[in-house]
Amino acid sequence: MCGIFGCVGLDESVKAVLSGLRRLEYRGYDSAGVCTFSNDKIIFEKQVGKISTLDEATEKKGMKGNKLALAHTRWATHGKPTKENAHPHLDEKNTLALVHNGIIENHEVLRRDLKAKGVKFLSDTDSEVIAHLIAKDFEEDLLGAVQRSLPLLEGSFAIGVIHEKEPNTIIAFCKDAPLAVGMNEGVTYLSSDPNAFPSEVKNVVFLSNGEIARLQAGVLELFDGDLTPIQRESLIIERHDQVFSKGDYEHYTLKEIDEQPMAIRNALFNRTHYDFGTATLEGLNLSIHELLEVERVLILGCGTSYHAGIIGAMMIEELARVPTQIEIASEYRYSNPIVLPGTLVIAISQSGETADTVAAVRELKTKGAPVLWIGNVQGSTLAREADGALFLRAGPEIGVCSTKAFTNQVVVLSLFALMMGRMRHLSRDEGKAFLDCLMRLPDEVQTILDRKGDIAKLAKKYAKYDNFFFLGRRYMYPVSLEAALKLKEISYINANGYPAGELKHGPIALINESCPTVAFTTNQTTFPKMKSNLQEVKARHGLVLAVSSVDHRALDGVADDLIQVPQTIDPLASVLASVAGQLLAYYIALERGANIDQPRNLAKAVTVE
Ligand code: F6R
């Protein structure tokens, strides 16, 4: 994971790179560092903690940056989050500084060899190995030294390197990890994500795998592994600068939960065709003929995106009767997948950067399957590598825990399922009835948000428990997984999402008066069964908080507390129930004083395998 940001050609380059780095904080936030030149010598600063701490430290030192600066925000892989392990890493004589994103898989062997040659290491990281290797190989130019060292390195990684002999140059390289270069009026920027560039940078060049870049003020040169120059047209990317603000909110997470009605409206905008009871989806890059030939769908994702995928798979089977398999990308990529003709792959990833999802997509593409990406970040790796893209239009999601991106994933998947259904057996009236429910969704979500004070009150009662079960059936099962994940990640409470019918096959042993159950009961077809499962919980003295859309009397005797949500059809009830789950997790985390926007040990984009 980690984020790299550099710039060449600005007088106050340290300020500029730290501002870019703040936009990369989603990639990791356990420590950060920056390097630049002073009197032709490399100077650097590293701090444990957020970029704001680094900012204060550079300010105190009066470190302004002379035309060039290179910075890094870290998510620890090798070595604890300490100052020593923070980037940049330097060689023994401080002639070279390096920032690194990714993992060097053979770092132990390399470290051993370097140690045998007398090199002294200051950190536990795999990254420091690269700095020493390149420094040892430096003869006359940094580009050549980097190029000669690269074949020794195994893994997926991106690097940025500077050397005191070339104080106007950054050398960058990437392999299975993103790097982009942006240019504006004599200034050249380097970043792990083009969305971190200043707003005036619109033209962006993405480095492809195995390419080396030399950045100087207003100049970018690209080379292949043999240092043969490469020509590359820049791409124009869309920017979303205005929304990187919390406004009056204490946390981005609550702001983003509250933005869901608007985000869903955006996801639906211009994508519905009411008269025909169907959806029209731009960006699929598949003809009607190709869509009709789809015989099966394979959905991939990780974490929250995987949960949205489970709901999507159920909807595609229910509405379109197309067999749909859902897989966790990190497992699937190692399965030597069997891809039958007629398979359409849907990769779900908010960031478009999740390493496991990207790797699974690459594997499936080599097997010849068309890949459709459902995601949020324009210009991301999956946006570029997938054959087609359905954008979530959720707007930037800054809170590390995914909220509005999740609901928009479900909404976009529902549009896809509807379209596929209408191309098969679903009648126009059935399509219209589905759209009626879909169009009501933003207002229904708003109803839940308007009553969030009630959920905040319940959170006060439930915040004291350290173990939870989240139960549901059918569409409410993935909702339970998702709600449990939200609680785990932002409040650090142990929470198990489980299919309610499975409880009696083992986990019911854990139910007692100190382990409450949050029960998602809004799947109408399974409501009676769900009620019986909750009776089993009550019989074991379990406390039950039910998310319900029915008259509260229907749950008399089984629910101790209720969160009421509007009633809708089963597939879309997943959105409403999830919003209730998000609010519950948020307010419990608030009660427990957790760091809600940036929970410990996490990062927004998981770019390591
Ligand atoms: C949880 C969360 C993660 C992500 C997962 C995949 O709230 O945000 O579980 O869903 O890391 O990320 P994307 O969707 O970017 O591939």
XYZ file of C-alpha atoms and ligand atoms in Angstrom:
625
model
C 0.000 0.000 0.000
C 1.528 3.393 0.885
C 1.435 6.531 -1.212
C 4.191 8.237 -3.174
C 4.083 11.898 -4.124
C 6.850 13.949 -5.692
C 7.335 17.173 -7.604
C 10.102 18.864 -9.578
C 10.101 22.520 -10.585
C 8.409 24.315 -7.671
C 10.216 26.629 -5.259
C 8.257 25.532 -2.200
C 8.151 21.917 -3.204
C 7.872 20.466 0.323
C 4.559 22.234 0.929
C 3.310 21.015 -2.467
C 4.222 17.376 -1.878
C 2.739 17.357 1.613
C -0.486 18.710 0.236
C -0.489 15.927 -2.399
C 0.402 13.404 0.284
C -2.653 14.383 2.331
C -4.781 13.203 -0.577
C -2.956 9.907 -0.533
C -3.482 9.354 3.179
C -6.213 6.877 2.261
C -3.388 4.532 1.173
C -1.904 4.407 4.658
C -1.405 6.700 7.595
C 0.882 5.130 10.150
C 3.956 7.249 9.346
C 5.139 9.686 6.700
C 8.301 11.283 5.408
C 9.705 13.723 2.887
C 13.090 14.455 1.339
C 14.517 17.357 -0.636
C 17.858 19.103 -1.217
C 19.672 21.784 0.733
C 23.085 22.983 -0.433
C 23.205 20.045 -2.832
C 22.795 17.524 -0.007
C 19.748 15.392 0.661
C 17.797 16.418 3.735
C 14.774 14.550 5.056
C 12.186 14.395 7.795
C 10.145 11.408 8.990
C 7.396 11.187 11.573
C 5.238 8.457 13.045
C 1.540 9.250 12.721
C -0.474 11.422 10.404
C 0.802 13.765 7.714
C -0.184 16.705 9.907
C 2.625 15.666 12.305
C 5.113 15.644 9.429
C 3.773 18.985 8.294
C 4.456 20.522 11.709
C 7.954 19.001 11.818
C 8.973 20.371 8.399
C 7.503 23.748 9.294
C 9.552 23.811 12.516
C 12.723 22.942 10.610
C 11.974 25.540 7.928
C 12.244 22.790 5.315
C 10.874 24.400 2.166
C 12.319 22.329 -0.642
C 14.475 23.627 -3.402
C 12.691 22.851 -6.669
C 12.284 19.158 -5.834
C 10.686 17.077 -3.091
C 9.642 13.454 -2.742
C 7.284 12.221 -0.043
C 5.659 9.056 1.273
C 2.791 7.985 3.502
C 3.121 4.471 4.897
C 0.962 1.489 5.725
C 3.296 -0.925 7.465
C 4.010 -4.245 5.780
C 7.601 -5.060 6.811
C 8.475 -3.560 10.173
C 6.462 -1.638 12.745
C 5.315 1.937 12.210
C 8.421 3.657 13.602
C 10.520 6.619 12.487
C 13.281 4.250 11.319
C 10.873 2.288 9.152
C 9.188 5.371 7.692
C 10.269 6.445 4.197
C 12.381 7.857 2.594
C 15.131 5.281 3.037
C 18.666 6.388 2.369
C 21.947 4.703 1.563
C 24.748 4.737 4.137
C 26.265 7.987 2.886
C 22.925 9.749 2.476
C 23.624 10.287 -1.216
C 20.388 8.617 -2.350
C 16.813 8.628 -1.000
C 14.015 6.297 -1.981
C 10.282 5.952 -1.387
C 8.534 2.671 -2.081
C 5.013 1.284 -2.388
C 4.496 -2.480 -2.551
C 6.442 -5.514 -1.432
C 9.894 -6.818 -2.380
C 9.362 -10.540 -2.024
C 13.031 -11.526 -2.091
C 14.167 -8.797 0.309
C 15.561 -11.269 2.856
C 18.055 -12.775 0.399
C 19.033 -9.340 -0.866
C 19.469 -8.031 2.667
C 21.671 -10.980 3.559
C 23.881 -10.376 0.493
C 24.152 -6.668 1.210
C 24.973 -7.314 4.868
C 27.691 -9.747 3.806
C 29.181 -6.878 1.796
C 29.229 -4.755 4.950
C 26.065 -2.679 4.436
C 24.481 -1.520 7.703
C 20.695 -1.385 7.774
C 18.772 1.121 9.836
C 15.242 -0.244 9.346
C 13.329 -3.542 9.212
C 11.783 -2.700 5.866
C 12.062 -4.425 2.516
C 12.304 -0.916 1.008
C 15.711 -0.070 2.466
C 17.206 -2.948 0.468
C 16.337 -1.137 -2.774
C 18.008 2.080 -1.633
C 21.289 0.279 -0.880
C 21.176 -1.732 -4.099
C 20.719 1.320 -6.311
C 23.296 3.369 -4.399
C 25.867 0.591 -4.801
C 25.253 0.518 -8.527
C 25.454 4.299 -8.996
C 28.275 5.226 -11.344
C 27.372 8.263 -13.377
C 23.642 8.495 -13.682
C 20.672 7.568 -11.530
C 18.588 6.265 -14.430
C 21.240 3.658 -15.250
C 21.688 2.652 -11.601
C 17.947 2.119 -11.163
C 17.693 0.186 -14.423
C 20.547 -2.148 -13.453
C 19.095 -2.845 -9.995
C 15.545 -3.593 -11.080
C 16.112 -7.152 -12.377
C 17.242 -8.134 -8.866
C 13.911 -7.182 -7.309
C 10.946 -9.572 -7.115
C 7.414 -8.518 -6.227
C 4.915 -5.797 -7.071
C 6.176 -2.324 -6.357
C 6.510 1.334 -7.309
C 9.462 3.521 -6.369
C 10.632 7.120 -6.542
C 14.379 7.832 -6.151
C 16.604 10.893 -5.938
C 20.401 11.257 -5.838
C 22.584 14.150 -4.696
C 24.466 14.132 -8.012
C 21.206 14.901 -9.853
C 19.302 17.351 -7.674
C 16.821 18.168 -10.457
C 15.678 14.617 -11.166
C 13.311 12.009 -9.785
C 13.544 8.510 -11.214
C 10.387 6.413 -10.902
C 9.522 2.833 -11.718
C 6.470 0.616 -11.307
C 5.536 -3.026 -11.630
C 1.993 -4.068 -10.743
C 1.598 -0.934 -8.615
C 0.239 2.363 -9.921
C 2.239 5.507 -10.666
C 1.121 8.552 -12.587
C 2.938 11.661 -13.799
C 1.174 14.997 -14.199
C 2.545 18.203 -15.685
C 1.550 21.813 -15.437
C 3.451 24.990 -16.368
C 7.002 23.725 -15.928
C 6.232 21.562 -12.885
C 6.261 17.761 -13.050
C 4.423 15.730 -10.427
C 4.639 12.062 -9.503
C 1.887 10.275 -7.597
C 0.472 6.861 -6.733
C -2.922 8.294 -7.665
C -3.577 11.061 -10.225
C -6.453 12.353 -8.100
C -3.839 13.655 -5.661
C -2.395 16.094 -8.204
C -3.257 19.794 -7.762
C -6.529 20.655 -9.503
C -4.810 22.516 -12.342
C -3.096 19.285 -13.459
C -5.430 17.741 -15.992
C -3.038 15.900 -18.296
C -1.740 12.695 -16.858
C 0.596 9.957 -18.062
C 0.261 6.536 -16.427
C 3.369 4.409 -16.181
C 2.836 0.911 -17.503
C 4.355 -2.174 -15.922
C 8.123 -2.288 -16.203
C 8.551 1.317 -17.353
C 11.077 3.734 -15.905
C 10.384 7.461 -15.837
C 12.796 10.376 -15.519
C 11.082 13.481 -14.182
C 12.623 16.924 -14.418
C 11.030 20.371 -14.267
C 8.407 20.351 -17.033
C 9.941 17.266 -18.650
C 8.963 13.615 -18.553
C 10.958 10.894 -20.285
C 9.726 7.301 -20.337
C 11.878 4.241 -20.955
C 11.381 0.527 -21.169
C 13.514 -1.944 -19.202
C 16.364 -1.609 -21.724
C 16.247 2.191 -21.533
C 14.744 2.509 -24.991
C 12.667 5.742 -24.994
C 8.877 5.340 -25.136
C 6.373 7.896 -26.458
C 3.077 8.119 -24.569
C 0.102 10.440 -25.075
C -1.208 11.980 -21.884
C -4.808 11.352 -20.779
C -7.199 14.000 -19.571
C -8.704 13.053 -16.210
C -11.807 14.333 -14.455
C -11.228 15.966 -11.066
C -13.420 16.129 -7.943
C -11.685 18.761 -5.854
C -14.589 20.476 -4.224
C -15.620 17.606 -2.004
C -12.460 17.033 0.050
C -13.995 18.794 3.015
C -15.863 17.623 6.087
C -18.034 20.733 6.120
C -19.762 20.933 9.504
C -19.362 17.230 10.182
C -17.104 15.788 12.844
C -16.310 12.830 10.589
C -16.222 12.137 6.872
C -17.892 8.815 7.662
C -21.110 10.424 8.902
C -21.021 12.976 6.094
C -20.746 10.140 3.584
C -23.536 8.151 5.255
C -25.697 11.282 5.001
C -24.780 11.791 1.342
C -26.355 8.488 0.345
C -29.703 9.783 -0.940
C -27.842 12.179 -3.253
C -25.303 9.533 -4.241
C -28.057 7.062 -5.151
C -29.820 9.726 -7.230
C -26.536 10.306 -9.063
C -26.108 6.581 -9.658
C -29.596 6.414 -11.161
C -29.373 9.615 -13.177
C -29.862 9.011 -16.911
C -29.575 5.270 -16.403
C -33.247 4.348 -16.197
C -35.693 3.977 -19.052
C -39.044 3.926 -17.297
C -41.277 3.467 -20.349
C -39.449 0.268 -21.178
C -39.032 -0.734 -17.533
C -35.282 -1.112 -17.952
C -31.874 0.452 -17.411
C -29.497 1.930 -19.961
C -25.911 1.688 -18.848
C -23.149 3.666 -20.508
C -19.617 2.323 -20.443
C -20.449 -1.378 -20.612
C -18.574 -1.687 -23.859
C -20.682 -4.732 -24.725
C -23.157 -4.865 -27.593
C -26.742 -6.045 -27.056
C -25.756 -9.194 -28.896
C -22.835 -9.810 -26.513
C -25.048 -9.163 -23.486
C -27.565 -11.687 -24.773
C -24.800 -14.217 -25.151
C -23.815 -13.938 -21.487
C -24.562 -17.358 -20.004
C -23.057 -16.857 -16.578
C -21.642 -14.056 -14.490
C -18.671 -14.193 -12.153
C -18.438 -11.420 -9.574
C -15.209 -10.632 -7.718
C -14.439 -8.267 -4.888
C -12.856 -7.874 -1.469
C -14.316 -6.718 1.850
C -17.311 -4.448 1.469
C -17.200 -4.759 -2.312
C -17.443 -8.529 -1.920
C -20.537 -8.065 0.237
C -22.127 -5.851 -2.426
C -21.187 -8.605 -4.882
C -23.140 -11.225 -2.918
C -26.220 -9.016 -3.116
C -25.535 -8.391 -6.821
C -25.243 -12.129 -7.503
C -28.594 -12.758 -5.830
C -30.218 -9.959 -7.842
C -28.803 -11.121 -11.171
C -30.066 -14.652 -10.531
C -33.458 -13.453 -9.283
C -34.139 -10.835 -11.943
C -32.273 -12.183 -14.946
C -32.081 -15.920 -14.123
C -28.432 -15.868 -15.201
C -26.305 -18.181 -13.006
C -23.951 -15.975 -11.008
C -20.950 -16.963 -8.966
C -19.471 -14.640 -6.358
C -15.877 -15.005 -5.261
C -13.453 -13.317 -2.874
C -10.794 -11.949 -5.225
C -7.852 -12.704 -2.935
C -8.762 -16.394 -2.884
C -10.016 -16.704 -6.437
C -6.826 -15.402 -8.026
C -4.909 -18.438 -6.784
C -7.501 -21.000 -7.873
C -6.459 -21.420 -11.505
C -10.024 -20.454 -12.407
C -12.171 -22.429 -14.807
C -13.635 -19.840 -17.155
C -16.345 -21.263 -19.364
C -17.368 -19.598 -22.647
C -20.176 -17.091 -22.120
C -18.781 -15.854 -18.774
C -18.935 -12.155 -18.007
C -16.699 -11.068 -15.131
C -17.768 -8.192 -12.893
C -14.967 -6.831 -10.710
C -16.249 -4.619 -7.916
C -13.768 -2.221 -6.370
C -14.487 1.252 -5.071
C -10.865 2.331 -5.423
C -10.112 0.350 -8.559
C -6.727 -0.324 -6.954
C -7.240 -3.320 -4.650
C -4.226 -5.506 -5.492
C -6.075 -8.812 -5.097
C -8.942 -7.722 -7.332
C -6.553 -6.310 -9.933
C -4.560 -9.565 -9.920
C -7.700 -11.687 -10.278
C -8.859 -9.508 -13.173
C -5.515 -9.883 -14.932
C -5.691 -13.654 -14.504
C -9.229 -13.757 -15.904
C -8.319 -11.520 -18.813
C -5.536 -13.883 -19.807
C -8.207 -16.595 -19.902
C -10.163 -14.480 -22.356
C -13.111 -13.384 -20.205
C -14.510 -9.867 -20.707
C -14.265 -7.844 -17.498
C -16.657 -5.147 -16.383
C -15.468 -2.963 -13.491
C -17.913 -1.392 -11.048
C -16.048 1.294 -9.151
C -15.700 4.882 -8.083
C -12.267 6.227 -8.906
C -11.677 7.525 -12.393
C -8.212 6.892 -13.772
C -7.642 3.976 -11.387
C -5.920 0.762 -12.459
C -9.186 -1.126 -12.996
C -10.736 1.830 -14.803
C -7.919 1.489 -17.309
C -7.577 -2.275 -17.462
C -11.184 -3.489 -17.503
C -13.007 -3.873 -20.824
C -15.972 -1.868 -19.585
C -16.735 0.324 -16.580
C -19.821 1.267 -14.608
C -18.989 4.242 -12.430
C -20.562 4.448 -9.013
C -20.828 8.248 -9.119
C -20.728 8.254 -5.326
C -18.225 11.112 -5.210
C -14.929 10.717 -3.362
C -15.199 8.470 -0.323
C -12.658 9.654 2.247
C -13.751 7.757 5.361
C -11.821 4.494 5.371
C -14.940 2.449 5.983
C -17.007 2.231 2.867
C -20.575 3.526 3.155
C -21.952 5.431 0.174
C -19.794 3.451 -2.243
C -21.355 0.239 -0.913
C -24.941 1.414 -1.361
C -24.139 2.723 -4.833
C -22.512 -0.613 -5.711
C -25.777 -2.333 -4.812
C -27.781 0.224 -6.780
C -25.597 -0.079 -9.885
C -25.723 -3.875 -9.642
C -29.515 -3.680 -9.388
C -29.621 -1.634 -12.605
C -27.427 -4.194 -14.309
C -29.604 -7.062 -13.044
C -32.736 -5.276 -14.226
C -31.280 -4.652 -17.685
C -30.186 -8.278 -18.009
C -33.586 -9.417 -16.783
C -35.448 -7.247 -19.272
C -33.305 -8.653 -22.081
C -34.505 -12.095 -21.016
C -37.760 -13.118 -19.388
C -38.717 -10.081 -17.242
C -41.841 -8.263 -18.470
C -42.078 -4.532 -18.975
C -44.503 -4.242 -16.035
C -42.201 -6.200 -13.771
C -39.346 -3.941 -14.850
C -41.429 -0.841 -14.146
C -42.430 -2.152 -10.730
C -38.751 -2.697 -9.907
C -37.879 0.806 -11.103
C -40.683 2.267 -8.989
C -39.033 0.786 -5.916
C -35.563 1.838 -7.035
C -36.666 5.464 -7.550
C -38.154 5.558 -4.040
C -34.881 4.410 -2.501
C -33.246 7.867 -1.981
C -36.285 9.142 -0.039
C -36.482 5.943 1.972
C -32.808 6.215 2.890
C -33.510 9.821 3.903
C -36.270 8.622 6.256
C -33.727 6.441 8.079
C -31.213 9.290 8.208
C -33.851 11.647 9.597
C -34.318 9.264 12.524
C -30.651 8.700 13.215
C -31.023 10.222 16.680
C -32.964 7.085 17.697
C -30.092 4.882 16.521
C -27.628 7.089 18.407
C -29.685 6.474 21.580
C -29.631 2.712 21.032
C -25.871 2.898 20.457
C -25.452 4.215 24.013
C -27.073 1.033 25.318
C -25.166 -1.359 23.037
C -21.704 0.276 23.060
C -20.698 -1.528 26.247
C -20.729 -5.007 24.671
C -17.542 -6.509 23.253
C -19.064 -9.289 21.138
C -21.929 -9.144 18.671
C -23.759 -11.387 16.262
C -25.294 -9.927 13.111
C -27.881 -12.244 11.605
C -29.938 -12.255 8.448
C -31.318 -14.536 5.772
C -31.247 -14.264 1.952
C -30.492 -10.625 1.084
C -30.075 -9.872 4.765
C -27.194 -12.333 5.081
C -24.699 -10.171 3.116
C -26.180 -7.161 4.912
C -25.229 -8.887 8.200
C -21.699 -9.490 6.945
C -21.404 -5.875 5.917
C -22.858 -4.447 9.138
C -20.574 -6.686 11.222
C -17.580 -5.520 9.176
C -18.534 -1.871 9.765
C -18.725 -2.415 13.525
C -15.434 -4.346 13.600
C -13.443 -1.830 11.647
C -14.582 1.419 13.214
C -15.334 0.426 16.805
C -12.903 -2.526 17.217
C -15.707 -4.720 18.561
C -15.694 -8.408 17.705
C -18.718 -8.918 15.458
C -19.783 -12.019 13.558
C -21.997 -11.715 10.501
C -23.862 -14.984 10.054
C -26.724 -16.528 8.099
C -29.420 -16.833 10.774
C -30.291 -20.413 9.833
C -26.703 -21.523 10.459
C -26.589 -20.279 14.036
C -27.920 -23.552 15.417
C -25.126 -25.470 13.677
C -22.486 -24.244 16.096
C -22.203 -20.515 16.832
C -25.316 -20.521 19.025
C -22.948 -21.812 21.719
C -21.656 -18.236 21.980
C -25.043 -16.644 22.632
C -25.551 -15.349 26.167
C -26.644 -12.168 27.938
C -23.353 -10.408 27.119
C -23.393 -11.122 23.371
C -26.188 -9.128 21.662
C -27.611 -10.033 18.265
C -28.419 -7.447 15.626
C -31.106 -9.074 13.509
C -31.879 -7.905 9.982
C -35.458 -9.039 9.545
C -36.513 -7.094 6.453
C -36.324 -9.933 3.944
C -40.033 -10.639 3.545
C -39.767 -14.149 2.106
C -37.752 -15.413 5.064
C -39.364 -13.350 7.837
C -41.169 -16.246 9.612
C -37.998 -18.370 9.608
C -35.929 -15.438 10.812
C -38.366 -14.917 13.658
C -37.936 -18.541 14.749
C -34.153 -18.139 14.674
C -34.456 -15.111 16.935
C -36.652 -17.055 19.326
C -33.760 -19.507 19.614
C -31.510 -16.576 20.555
C -34.000 -15.295 23.145
C -34.263 -18.762 24.667
C -30.512 -18.487 25.400
C -30.851 -15.094 27.125
C -29.497 -13.227 24.093
C -30.333 -9.542 23.687
C -31.893 -8.814 20.267
C -31.800 -5.509 18.393
C -33.932 -5.981 15.282
C -33.835 -3.910 12.113
C -37.406 -4.205 10.983
C -39.798 -2.903 8.356
C -42.935 -4.482 9.768
C -45.334 -3.479 12.489
C -43.322 -3.733 15.723
C -45.932 -6.117 17.207
C -44.783 -8.777 14.736
C -41.536 -8.996 16.692
C -43.063 -8.824 20.177
C -41.289 -11.224 22.473
C -38.268 -11.653 20.214
C -36.822 -8.159 19.849
C -35.637 -6.124 22.824
C -35.097 -3.062 20.652
C -36.083 -2.027 17.147
C -34.681 0.117 14.369
C -37.552 0.798 11.999
C -36.789 1.102 8.257
C -39.228 1.581 5.343
C -40.552 -1.505 3.633
C -39.500 -2.300 0.077
C -38.869 -5.329 -2.110
C -36.320 -7.836 -0.800
C -33.387 -7.017 -3.121
C -33.539 -3.297 -2.345
C -34.235 -3.808 1.347
C -30.525 -4.604 1.477
C -29.742 -0.917 0.922
C -32.092 0.320 3.643
C -30.996 -2.242 6.213
C -27.337 -1.483 5.453
C -27.829 2.222 6.120
C -29.248 1.303 9.544
C -26.203 -0.945 10.106
C -23.811 1.860 9.124
C -25.434 4.308 11.542
C -25.376 1.786 14.379
C -21.667 1.106 13.816
C -20.944 4.832 13.568
C -22.691 5.774 16.803
C -21.266 2.817 18.739
C -17.771 3.797 17.547
C -18.499 7.399 18.576
C -19.547 6.220 22.059
C -16.304 4.263 22.347
C -14.196 7.213 21.230
C -12.650 5.390 18.275
C -10.865 7.056 15.355
C -13.777 6.663 12.980
C -12.422 8.112 9.733
C -9.059 6.425 9.976
C -9.351 3.260 12.054
C -6.144 1.677 13.297
C -4.266 -0.745 11.018
C -6.391 0.062 7.952
C -6.038 1.976 4.715
C -8.605 3.018 2.180
C -6.997 1.274 -0.759
C -5.355 -2.074 -0.140
C -2.647 -2.134 -2.757
C -0.654 -5.067 -1.379
C -1.641 -8.707 -1.742
C -14.600 -1.776 4.452
C -13.852 -1.448 3.261
C -13.015 -2.512 2.666
C -13.010 -2.379 1.134
C -12.036 -3.388 0.525
C -12.083 -3.366 -0.978
O -15.385 -0.714 4.873
O -13.882 -0.352 2.800
O -13.410 -3.777 3.062
O -14.292 -2.604 0.657
O -10.746 -3.102 0.961
O -11.822 -2.100 -1.467
P -12.191 -1.689 -2.943
O -13.663 -1.618 -3.046
O -11.540 -0.359 -3.138
O -11.622 -2.750 -3.825
